[in-house]
Amino acid sequence: MKLVKRISLFMTLSVVMLGLGGWGALKAEEFFYPHRYSHSIEQAGKTAENSFRQSVTQLVDTAVSQVSPSEKSMGTDETAEEQVIGMDSAAEAEDQVIEAAAAQEPVVTADTRYLLELVNLSEGTVKESEETIPVMYIGLNREELLEALSAYEDNPPLTELEQGFESMELTAFSKDRVAVCKYYRAQEPQGFYLMVADHFIVVYEDDRSTLYMNTDILLERLPDALQREIMAGKFVGSEEELYLFLESYSS
């Protein structure tokens, strides 16, 4: 049927060209010989023009009538199919954009700067440092890193607990820089030990290794029994008891 359409269109164009040629010839003759056969030319021109219009109308009606309903429905189906294909292509393009956006989500790499802030809540001090990114954090995105920090906070190492570790938080995150803040609060000593250093009484915390205070009290000025206790390491159970001792024997 497509071939029939093309033949019909070709014939229509031929008739149109032929009619235009004849009409042009008549007009040219009328221009150059305006008073010669004026009446005959006018009649011939009108007849040719009417014939041309009738021929074109007939050819168009014939071509339209030869298009079957099945072809019309086929054309409709093809249009619908093209629309469906276009929708699928748009959906695929959208999926690709979403996948590309997900692929560009920043993650921690070995080149990411790792900034660590240590906040001492007891003293009100902050210590900042830049360290090598822990291997366990490499390859994590923001949400995954938050989960890792939460797990660390729930089960800190013993060394962290000894330093008074309380909590930590993520303060900055990008592929170039990660900042983590750790909070510490020094634990109050549960007691004190009076000991001797260079003939003077010194006070250590309950671990017997952390110096708490130096005093100006000479060991020789104390009673002999008290001297023996202090040389062996005299335990004082509270700050109140400690300051009471210091007030009693300070010069």
Short mmCIF file of C-alpha atoms in Angstrom, two decimals:
data_model
loop_
_atom_site.label_atom_id
_atom_site.label_comp_id
_atom_site.label_asym_id
_atom_site.label_seq_id
_atom_site.Cartn_x
_atom_site.Cartn_y
_atom_site.Cartn_z
CA MET A 1 0.00 0.00 0.00
CA LYS A 2 2.89 2.34 0.60
CA LEU A 3 3.97 1.78 -3.02
CA VAL A 4 0.47 2.73 -4.24
CA LYS A 5 0.63 5.90 -2.14
CA ARG A 6 3.97 6.85 -3.66
CA ILE A 7 2.72 6.21 -7.26
CA SER A 8 -0.40 8.27 -6.59
CA LEU A 9 1.68 11.11 -5.19
CA PHE A 10 4.00 10.99 -8.22
CA MET A 11 1.05 11.14 -10.63
CA THR A 12 -0.45 14.03 -8.69
CA LEU A 13 2.78 15.99 -8.89
CA SER A 14 3.02 15.28 -12.65
CA VAL A 15 -0.48 16.56 -13.29
CA VAL A 16 0.21 19.63 -11.17
CA MET A 17 3.39 20.40 -13.12
CA LEU A 18 1.64 19.85 -16.46
CA GLY A 19 -1.24 22.11 -15.51
CA LEU A 20 1.08 24.82 -14.25
CA GLY A 21 3.05 24.63 -17.50
CA GLY A 22 -0.03 25.02 -19.68
CA TRP A 23 -1.39 27.82 -17.56
CA GLY A 24 1.96 29.60 -17.71
CA ALA A 25 2.09 29.29 -21.48
CA LEU A 26 -1.37 30.81 -21.82
CA LYS A 27 -0.46 33.69 -19.57
CA ALA A 28 2.75 34.33 -21.54
CA GLU A 29 0.88 34.42 -24.86
CA GLU A 30 -1.71 36.72 -23.36
CA PHE A 31 1.02 39.04 -22.11
CA PHE A 32 2.79 39.30 -25.43
CA TYR A 33 -0.41 39.31 -27.55
CA PRO A 34 -3.03 40.94 -25.32
CA HIS A 35 -5.63 41.49 -28.09
CA ARG A 36 -5.13 38.24 -29.96
CA TYR A 37 -7.56 35.43 -29.21
CA SER A 38 -8.37 37.15 -25.98
CA HIS A 39 -11.71 35.49 -25.62
CA SER A 40 -10.43 32.04 -26.63
CA ILE A 41 -7.47 32.25 -24.29
CA GLU A 42 -9.66 33.28 -21.39
CA GLN A 43 -12.00 30.35 -21.97
CA ALA A 44 -9.11 27.92 -22.42
CA GLY A 45 -7.42 29.18 -19.27
CA LYS A 46 -10.54 28.72 -17.22
CA THR A 47 -11.13 25.26 -18.67
CA ALA A 48 -7.56 24.18 -17.96
CA GLU A 49 -7.73 25.56 -14.43
CA ASN A 50 -10.99 23.76 -13.72
CA SER A 51 -9.63 20.52 -15.16
CA PHE A 52 -6.50 20.82 -13.03
CA ARG A 53 -8.52 21.34 -9.86
CA GLN A 54 -10.78 18.36 -10.63
CA SER A 55 -7.79 16.12 -11.35
CA VAL A 56 -6.06 17.04 -8.12
CA THR A 57 -9.23 16.47 -6.10
CA GLN A 58 -9.82 13.05 -7.68
CA LEU A 59 -6.24 11.91 -7.08
CA VAL A 60 -6.34 12.95 -3.45
CA ASP A 61 -9.67 11.20 -2.86
CA THR A 62 -8.35 8.03 -4.53
CA ALA A 63 -5.17 7.98 -2.40
CA VAL A 64 -7.15 8.48 0.82
CA SER A 65 -9.69 5.79 -0.06
CA GLN A 66 -6.90 3.27 -0.74
CA VAL A 67 -5.58 3.50 2.83
CA SER A 68 -7.13 0.52 4.65
CA PRO A 69 -8.39 0.65 8.28
CA SER A 70 -5.75 -1.90 9.23
CA GLU A 71 -3.02 0.46 8.05
CA LYS A 72 -4.59 3.30 10.01
CA SER A 73 -4.69 1.15 13.14
CA MET A 74 -1.14 0.00 12.40
CA GLY A 75 -0.06 3.61 12.27
CA THR A 76 -1.79 4.23 15.59
CA ASP A 77 -0.12 1.18 17.11
CA GLU A 78 3.27 2.32 15.83
CA THR A 79 2.72 5.74 17.39
CA ALA A 80 1.72 4.17 20.72
CA GLU A 81 4.73 1.86 20.57
CA GLU A 82 7.01 4.82 19.92
CA GLN A 83 5.51 6.60 22.95
CA VAL A 84 6.09 3.54 25.15
CA ILE A 85 9.67 3.26 23.90
CA GLY A 86 10.16 6.95 24.63
CA MET A 87 8.86 6.50 28.18
CA ASP A 88 11.13 3.50 28.73
CA SER A 89 14.10 5.49 27.47
CA ALA A 90 13.26 8.35 29.81
CA ALA A 91 12.98 5.91 32.75
CA GLU A 92 16.33 4.34 31.87
CA ALA A 93 17.93 7.78 31.65
CA GLU A 94 16.52 8.67 35.07
CA ASP A 95 17.86 5.43 36.56
CA GLN A 96 21.28 6.20 35.10
CA VAL A 97 21.24 9.67 36.65
CA ILE A 98 20.31 8.20 40.05
CA GLU A 99 23.05 5.56 39.79
CA ALA A 100 25.58 8.21 38.81
CA ALA A 101 24.58 10.38 41.78
CA ALA A 102 24.93 7.40 44.13
CA ALA A 103 28.33 6.57 42.66
CA GLN A 104 29.50 10.12 43.37
CA GLU A 105 28.66 9.90 47.10
CA PRO A 106 31.82 10.83 49.02
CA VAL A 107 33.63 8.09 50.91
CA VAL A 108 36.69 8.00 53.14
CA THR A 109 39.93 7.20 51.30
CA ALA A 110 43.52 6.68 52.34
CA ASP A 111 44.22 10.30 51.31
CA THR A 112 41.43 11.76 53.47
CA ARG A 113 42.74 14.06 56.21
CA TYR A 114 41.80 12.84 59.69
CA LEU A 115 41.48 15.65 62.24
CA LEU A 116 41.07 14.64 65.88
CA GLU A 117 39.93 16.91 68.71
CA LEU A 118 40.38 15.81 72.32
CA VAL A 119 38.20 17.77 74.72
CA ASN A 120 38.94 17.57 78.45
CA LEU A 121 35.65 18.45 80.12
CA SER A 122 37.21 18.60 83.57
CA GLU A 123 39.89 21.12 82.64
CA GLY A 124 38.04 22.82 79.78
CA THR A 125 40.88 22.29 77.32
CA VAL A 126 40.93 21.20 73.68
CA LYS A 127 43.82 19.44 71.96
CA GLU A 128 43.80 19.23 68.16
CA SER A 129 45.91 16.94 66.00
CA GLU A 130 45.99 15.41 62.52
CA GLU A 131 46.52 11.68 62.33
CA THR A 132 46.52 8.92 59.76
CA ILE A 133 43.01 7.79 58.90
CA PRO A 134 42.24 4.47 60.65
CA VAL A 135 42.15 1.59 58.19
CA MET A 136 38.71 0.52 59.46
CA TYR A 137 37.24 3.82 58.23
CA ILE A 138 38.52 3.63 54.63
CA GLY A 139 35.76 3.09 52.08
CA LEU A 140 32.93 4.21 54.40
CA ASN A 141 30.39 6.88 53.51
CA ARG A 142 28.96 9.30 56.07
CA GLU A 143 26.24 7.00 57.39
CA GLU A 144 28.59 4.02 57.65
CA LEU A 145 31.20 6.12 59.45
CA LEU A 146 28.59 7.31 61.96
CA GLU A 147 27.70 3.68 62.68
CA ALA A 148 31.39 2.82 63.18
CA LEU A 149 31.88 5.73 65.61
CA SER A 150 28.76 4.71 67.52
CA ALA A 151 30.09 1.17 67.88
CA TYR A 152 33.44 2.55 69.14
CA GLU A 153 31.61 4.74 71.65
CA ASP A 154 29.63 1.79 72.99
CA ASN A 155 32.75 -0.38 73.42
CA PRO A 156 35.82 1.87 73.90
CA PRO A 157 39.26 0.32 74.55
CA LEU A 158 40.47 0.00 78.11
CA THR A 159 43.12 2.68 77.52
CA GLU A 160 40.37 5.14 76.58
CA LEU A 161 38.38 4.31 79.70
CA GLU A 162 41.45 4.88 81.85
CA GLN A 163 41.73 8.38 80.37
CA GLY A 164 38.09 9.12 81.22
CA PHE A 165 36.60 8.67 77.74
CA GLU A 166 32.89 9.58 77.66
CA SER A 167 31.73 10.04 74.05
CA MET A 168 32.69 11.04 70.51
CA GLU A 169 31.03 12.69 67.51
CA LEU A 170 31.61 13.36 63.82
CA THR A 171 31.97 17.13 63.30
CA ALA A 172 32.93 17.24 59.60
CA PHE A 173 32.79 14.83 56.68
CA SER A 174 33.93 15.02 53.06
CA LYS A 175 36.14 12.98 50.75
CA ASP A 176 39.02 15.35 51.60
CA ARG A 177 38.57 15.85 55.36
CA VAL A 178 37.04 14.03 58.32
CA ALA A 179 36.92 15.59 61.78
CA VAL A 180 36.13 13.63 64.95
CA CYS A 181 35.77 15.02 68.45
CA LYS A 182 36.36 12.90 71.57
CA TYR A 183 35.21 13.96 75.01
CA TYR A 184 37.02 13.02 78.23
CA ARG A 185 36.27 13.69 81.87
CA ALA A 186 38.98 12.95 84.40
CA GLN A 187 37.77 10.66 87.15
CA GLU A 188 38.14 11.92 90.67
CA PRO A 189 40.61 9.84 92.68
CA GLN A 190 39.03 7.47 95.15
CA GLY A 191 41.78 8.09 97.69
CA PHE A 192 45.35 9.31 98.18
CA TYR A 193 48.69 7.96 99.36
CA LEU A 194 51.17 9.93 101.47
CA MET A 195 54.74 9.08 100.46
CA VAL A 196 58.26 10.47 100.75
CA ALA A 197 60.43 12.16 98.10
CA ASP A 198 63.69 13.89 99.02
CA HIS A 199 62.69 13.97 102.74
CA PHE A 200 59.43 15.80 101.93
CA ILE A 201 55.90 14.44 102.03
CA VAL A 202 54.26 14.07 98.61
CA VAL A 203 50.71 13.06 97.77
CA TYR A 204 49.88 10.51 95.07
CA GLU A 205 46.54 9.49 93.69
CA ASP A 206 45.08 6.07 94.43
CA ASP A 207 47.12 4.45 91.64
CA ARG A 208 50.28 5.30 93.66
CA SER A 209 51.98 6.56 90.48
CA THR A 210 50.17 9.79 89.57
CA LEU A 211 51.50 12.77 91.53
CA TYR A 212 48.69 14.79 93.05
CA MET A 213 50.52 17.32 95.20
CA ASN A 214 53.89 18.33 96.63
CA THR A 215 54.10 19.62 100.20
CA ASP A 216 56.68 21.44 102.37
CA ILE A 217 56.31 18.97 105.23
CA LEU A 218 59.60 17.34 106.26
CA LEU A 219 59.40 13.69 107.18
CA GLU A 220 61.71 14.20 110.21
CA ARG A 221 59.22 16.57 111.84
CA LEU A 222 56.54 13.93 112.12
CA PRO A 223 56.12 11.41 114.92
CA ASP A 224 58.09 8.19 114.50
CA ALA A 225 54.99 6.02 114.11
CA LEU A 226 53.59 8.35 111.44
CA GLN A 227 56.95 8.39 109.65
CA ARG A 228 56.90 4.62 109.38
CA GLU A 229 53.35 4.68 107.97
CA ILE A 230 54.24 7.31 105.39
CA MET A 231 57.43 5.52 104.33
CA ALA A 232 55.32 2.42 103.71
CA GLY A 233 52.67 4.51 101.93
CA LYS A 234 49.91 5.90 104.13
CA PHE A 235 46.43 5.74 102.59
CA VAL A 236 44.06 8.71 102.99
CA GLY A 237 40.47 7.97 101.99
CA SER A 238 39.20 11.45 101.00
CA GLU A 239 40.21 15.01 100.18
CA GLU A 240 38.76 16.20 103.45
CA GLU A 241 41.00 13.81 105.42
CA LEU A 242 43.98 14.80 103.27
CA TYR A 243 43.61 18.54 103.85
CA LEU A 244 43.05 17.95 107.55
CA PHE A 245 46.42 16.17 107.70
CA LEU A 246 48.15 18.93 105.74
CA GLU A 247 46.77 21.65 108.00
CA SER A 248 47.88 19.76 111.07
CA TYR A 249 51.52 19.27 110.07
CA SER A 250 52.27 22.21 107.77
CA SER A 251 54.77 24.72 109.24
#
